[in-house]
PDB file of C-alpha atoms in Angstrom:
ATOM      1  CA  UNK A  81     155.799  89.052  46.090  1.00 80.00           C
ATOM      2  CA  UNK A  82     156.114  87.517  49.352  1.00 94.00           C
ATOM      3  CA  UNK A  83     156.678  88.423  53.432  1.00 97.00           C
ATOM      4  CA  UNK A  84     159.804  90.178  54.187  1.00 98.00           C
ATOM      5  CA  UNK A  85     162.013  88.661  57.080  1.00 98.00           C
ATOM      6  CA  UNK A  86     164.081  90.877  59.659  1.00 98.00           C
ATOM      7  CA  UNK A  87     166.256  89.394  62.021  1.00 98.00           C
ATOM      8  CA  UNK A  88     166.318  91.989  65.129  1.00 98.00           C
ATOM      9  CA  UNK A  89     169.276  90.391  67.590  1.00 98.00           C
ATOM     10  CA  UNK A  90     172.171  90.964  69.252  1.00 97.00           C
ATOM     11  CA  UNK A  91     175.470  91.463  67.850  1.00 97.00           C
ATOM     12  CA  UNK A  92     176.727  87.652  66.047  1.00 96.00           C
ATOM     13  CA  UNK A  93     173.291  86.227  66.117  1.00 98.00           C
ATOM     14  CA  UNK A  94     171.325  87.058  63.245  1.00 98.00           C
ATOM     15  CA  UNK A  95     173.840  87.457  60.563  1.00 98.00           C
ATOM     16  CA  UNK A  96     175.406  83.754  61.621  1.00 98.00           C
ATOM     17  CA  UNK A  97     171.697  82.491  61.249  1.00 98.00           C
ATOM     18  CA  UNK A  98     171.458  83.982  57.346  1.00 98.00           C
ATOM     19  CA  UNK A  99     174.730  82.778  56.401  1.00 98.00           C
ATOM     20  CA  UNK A 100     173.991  79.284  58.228  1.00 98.00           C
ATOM     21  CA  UNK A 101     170.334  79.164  56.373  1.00 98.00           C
ATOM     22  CA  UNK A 102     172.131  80.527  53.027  1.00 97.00           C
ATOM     23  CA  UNK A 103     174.479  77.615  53.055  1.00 97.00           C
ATOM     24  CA  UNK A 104     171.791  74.813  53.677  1.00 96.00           C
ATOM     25  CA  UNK A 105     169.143  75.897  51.178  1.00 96.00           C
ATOM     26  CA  UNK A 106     171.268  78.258  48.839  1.00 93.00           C
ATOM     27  CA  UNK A 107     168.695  79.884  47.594  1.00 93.00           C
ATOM     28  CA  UNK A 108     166.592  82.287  50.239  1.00 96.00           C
ATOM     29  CA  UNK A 109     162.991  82.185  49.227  1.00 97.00           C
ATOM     30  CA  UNK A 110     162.213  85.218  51.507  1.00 97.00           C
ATOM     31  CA  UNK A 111     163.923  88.909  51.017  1.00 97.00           C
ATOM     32  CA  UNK A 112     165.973  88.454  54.617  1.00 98.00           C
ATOM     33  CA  UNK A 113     168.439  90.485  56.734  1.00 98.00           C
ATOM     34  CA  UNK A 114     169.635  90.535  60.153  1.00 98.00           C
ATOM     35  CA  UNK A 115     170.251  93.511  62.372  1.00 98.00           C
ATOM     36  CA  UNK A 116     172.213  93.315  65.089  1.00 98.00           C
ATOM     37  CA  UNK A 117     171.664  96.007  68.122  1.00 97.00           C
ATOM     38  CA  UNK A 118     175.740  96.377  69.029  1.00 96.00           C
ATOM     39  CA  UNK A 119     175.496  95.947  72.939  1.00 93.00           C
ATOM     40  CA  UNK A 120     175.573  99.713  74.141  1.00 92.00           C
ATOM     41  CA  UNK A 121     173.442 100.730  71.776  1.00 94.00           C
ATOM     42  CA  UNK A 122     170.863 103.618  72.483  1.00 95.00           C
ATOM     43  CA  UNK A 123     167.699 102.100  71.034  1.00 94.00           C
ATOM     44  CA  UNK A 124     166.166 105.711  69.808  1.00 95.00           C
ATOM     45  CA  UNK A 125     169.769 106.365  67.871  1.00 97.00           C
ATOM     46  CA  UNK A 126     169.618 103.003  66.163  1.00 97.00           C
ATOM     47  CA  UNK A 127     165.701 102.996  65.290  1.00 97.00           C
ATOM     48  CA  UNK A 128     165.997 105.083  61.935  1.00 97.00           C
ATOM     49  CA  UNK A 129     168.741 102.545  60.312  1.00 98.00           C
ATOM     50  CA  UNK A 130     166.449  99.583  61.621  1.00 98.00           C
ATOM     51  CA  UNK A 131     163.567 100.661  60.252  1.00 97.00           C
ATOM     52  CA  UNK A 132     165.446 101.062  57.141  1.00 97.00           C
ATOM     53  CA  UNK A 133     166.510  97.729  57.318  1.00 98.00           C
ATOM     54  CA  UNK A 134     162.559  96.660  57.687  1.00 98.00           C
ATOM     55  CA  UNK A 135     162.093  98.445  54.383  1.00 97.00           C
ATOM     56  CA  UNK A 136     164.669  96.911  52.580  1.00 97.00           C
ATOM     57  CA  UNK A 137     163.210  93.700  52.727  1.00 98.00           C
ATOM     58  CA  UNK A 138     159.294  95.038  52.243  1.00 97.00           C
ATOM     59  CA  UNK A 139     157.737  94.578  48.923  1.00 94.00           C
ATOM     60  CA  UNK A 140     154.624  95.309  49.807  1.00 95.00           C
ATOM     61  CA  UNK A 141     153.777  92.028  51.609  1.00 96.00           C
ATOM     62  CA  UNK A 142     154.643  92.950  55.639  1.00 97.00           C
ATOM     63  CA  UNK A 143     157.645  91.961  57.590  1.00 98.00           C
ATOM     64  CA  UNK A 144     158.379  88.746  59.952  1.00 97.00           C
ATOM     65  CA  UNK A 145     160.190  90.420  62.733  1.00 97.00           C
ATOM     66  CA  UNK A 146     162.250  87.486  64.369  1.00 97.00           C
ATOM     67  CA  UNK A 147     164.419  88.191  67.719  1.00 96.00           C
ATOM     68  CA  UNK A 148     166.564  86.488  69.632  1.00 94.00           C
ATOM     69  CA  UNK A 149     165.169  87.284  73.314  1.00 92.00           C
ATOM     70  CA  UNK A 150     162.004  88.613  74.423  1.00 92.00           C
ATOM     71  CA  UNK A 151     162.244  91.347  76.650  1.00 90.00           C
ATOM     72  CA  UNK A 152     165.783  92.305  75.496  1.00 94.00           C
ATOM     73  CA  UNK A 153     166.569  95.484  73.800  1.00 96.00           C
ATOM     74  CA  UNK A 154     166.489  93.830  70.237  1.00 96.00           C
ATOM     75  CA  UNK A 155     162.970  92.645  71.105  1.00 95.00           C
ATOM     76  CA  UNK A 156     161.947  96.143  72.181  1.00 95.00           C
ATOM     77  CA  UNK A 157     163.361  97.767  69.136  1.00 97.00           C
ATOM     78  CA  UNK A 158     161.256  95.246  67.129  1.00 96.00           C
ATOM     79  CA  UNK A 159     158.261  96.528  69.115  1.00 95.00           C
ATOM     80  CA  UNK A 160     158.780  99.717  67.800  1.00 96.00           C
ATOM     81  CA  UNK A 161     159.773  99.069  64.717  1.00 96.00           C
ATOM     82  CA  UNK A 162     156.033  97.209  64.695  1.00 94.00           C
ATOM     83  CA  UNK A 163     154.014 100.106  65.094  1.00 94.00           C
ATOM     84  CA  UNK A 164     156.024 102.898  62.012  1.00 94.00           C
ATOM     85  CA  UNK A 165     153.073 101.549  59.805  1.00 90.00           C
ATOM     86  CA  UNK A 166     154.529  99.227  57.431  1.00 94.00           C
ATOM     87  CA  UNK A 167     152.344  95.916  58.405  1.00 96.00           C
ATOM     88  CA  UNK A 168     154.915  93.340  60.702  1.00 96.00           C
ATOM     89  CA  UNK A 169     154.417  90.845  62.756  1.00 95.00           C
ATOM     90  CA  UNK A 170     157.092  89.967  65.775  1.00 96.00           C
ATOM     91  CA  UNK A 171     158.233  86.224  67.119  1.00 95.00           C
ATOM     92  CA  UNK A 172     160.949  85.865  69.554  1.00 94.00           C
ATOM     93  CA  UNK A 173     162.981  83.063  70.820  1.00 93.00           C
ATOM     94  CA  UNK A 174     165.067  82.694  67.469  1.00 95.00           C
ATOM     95  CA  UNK A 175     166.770  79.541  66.477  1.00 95.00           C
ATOM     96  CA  UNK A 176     168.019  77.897  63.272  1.00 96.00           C
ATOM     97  CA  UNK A 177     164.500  75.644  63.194  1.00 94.00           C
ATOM     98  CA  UNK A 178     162.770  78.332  63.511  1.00 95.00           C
ATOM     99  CA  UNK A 179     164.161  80.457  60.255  1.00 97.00           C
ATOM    100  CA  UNK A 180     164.651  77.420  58.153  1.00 96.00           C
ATOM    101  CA  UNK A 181     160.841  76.691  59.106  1.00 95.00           C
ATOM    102  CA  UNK A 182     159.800  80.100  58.289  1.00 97.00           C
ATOM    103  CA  UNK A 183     161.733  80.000  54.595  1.00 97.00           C
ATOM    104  CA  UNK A 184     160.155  76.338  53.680  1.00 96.00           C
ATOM    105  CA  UNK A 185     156.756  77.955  54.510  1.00 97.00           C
ATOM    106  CA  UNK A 186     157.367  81.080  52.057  1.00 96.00           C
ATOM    107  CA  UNK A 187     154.108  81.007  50.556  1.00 96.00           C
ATOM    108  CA  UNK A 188     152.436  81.976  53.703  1.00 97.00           C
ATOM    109  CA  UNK A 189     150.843  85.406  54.260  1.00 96.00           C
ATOM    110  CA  UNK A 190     151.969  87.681  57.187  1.00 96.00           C
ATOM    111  CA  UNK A 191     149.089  86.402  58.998  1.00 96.00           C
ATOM    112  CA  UNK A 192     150.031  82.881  59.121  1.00 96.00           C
ATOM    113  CA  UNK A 193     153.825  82.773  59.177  1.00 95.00           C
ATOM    114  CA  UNK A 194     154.241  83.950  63.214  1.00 94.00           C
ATOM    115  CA  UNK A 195     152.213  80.118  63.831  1.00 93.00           C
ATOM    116  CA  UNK A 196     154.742  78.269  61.819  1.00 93.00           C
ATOM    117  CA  UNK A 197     157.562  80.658  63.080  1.00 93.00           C
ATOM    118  CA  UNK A 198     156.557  79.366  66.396  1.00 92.00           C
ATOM    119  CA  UNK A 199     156.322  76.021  65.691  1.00 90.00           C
ATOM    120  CA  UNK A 200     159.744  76.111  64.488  1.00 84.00           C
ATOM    121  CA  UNK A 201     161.110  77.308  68.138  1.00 79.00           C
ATOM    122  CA  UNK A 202     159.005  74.711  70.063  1.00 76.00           C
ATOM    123  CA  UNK A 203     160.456  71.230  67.907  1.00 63.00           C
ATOM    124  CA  UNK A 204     163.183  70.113  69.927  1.00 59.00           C
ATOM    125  CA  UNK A 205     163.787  66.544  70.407  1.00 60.00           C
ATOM    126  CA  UNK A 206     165.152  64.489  73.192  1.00 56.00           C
ATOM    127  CA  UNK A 207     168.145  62.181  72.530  1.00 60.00           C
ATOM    128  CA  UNK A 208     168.558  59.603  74.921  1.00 65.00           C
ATOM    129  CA  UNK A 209     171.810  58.410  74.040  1.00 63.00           C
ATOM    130  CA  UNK A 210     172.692  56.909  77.006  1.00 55.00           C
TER     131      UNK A 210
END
């Protein structure tokens, strides 16, 4: 068994990232979905099919909640989703580094993957093509 992964962003984001990660390593080592909040959406009439979303990919193991923008309504319905009771951790500031870091460190427990979540968001590189 391993940590389940939830991608809480707005609508195009987190789907694009799964199908993007899918196609690079194939195979997903984590149990991942995305959820995308639709724009208008009331955050208290959406919170019963997200947390069924953050049960779908539970075996037992937690949940790496990953959003696209902290502060933003995905981010808050994260938050929530946090505190139902199944164990989760949150990391915002989503990128493709940061969820192809997160599957390549699988093995990690729910208390370690947020650091190399993180880590993952932070590794940009400067080109200096000129």
């Amino acid at each position: 068994m391993a940590v389940g992964l939830l991608l809480v962003t707005h609508e195009g984001i987190g789907t694009a990232l799964i199908a993007v990660a899918r196609g690079m390593l194939r195979n997903l080592p984590l149990k991942a979905e995305a959820f995308e909040v639709p724009f208008e959406a009331d955050p208290d009439a959406i919170l019963p099919q997200a947390s069924a979303a953050m049960r779908r990919v539970d075996d037992g193991q937690g949940v790496l909640i990953l959003t696209d923008l902290y502060g933003a309504t995905p981010s808050n319905l994260a938050a929530r989703l946090a505190r139902l009771g199944t164990p989760a951790r949150r990391v915002s500031a989503l990128n493709l580094p940061m969820l192809l870091r997160v599957m390549n460190y699988a093995e990690l427990d729910l208390d370690e993957l947020p650091a190399v979540a993180a880590a993952g968001a932070r590794n940009g590189v400067i080109h200096d093509d000129a």
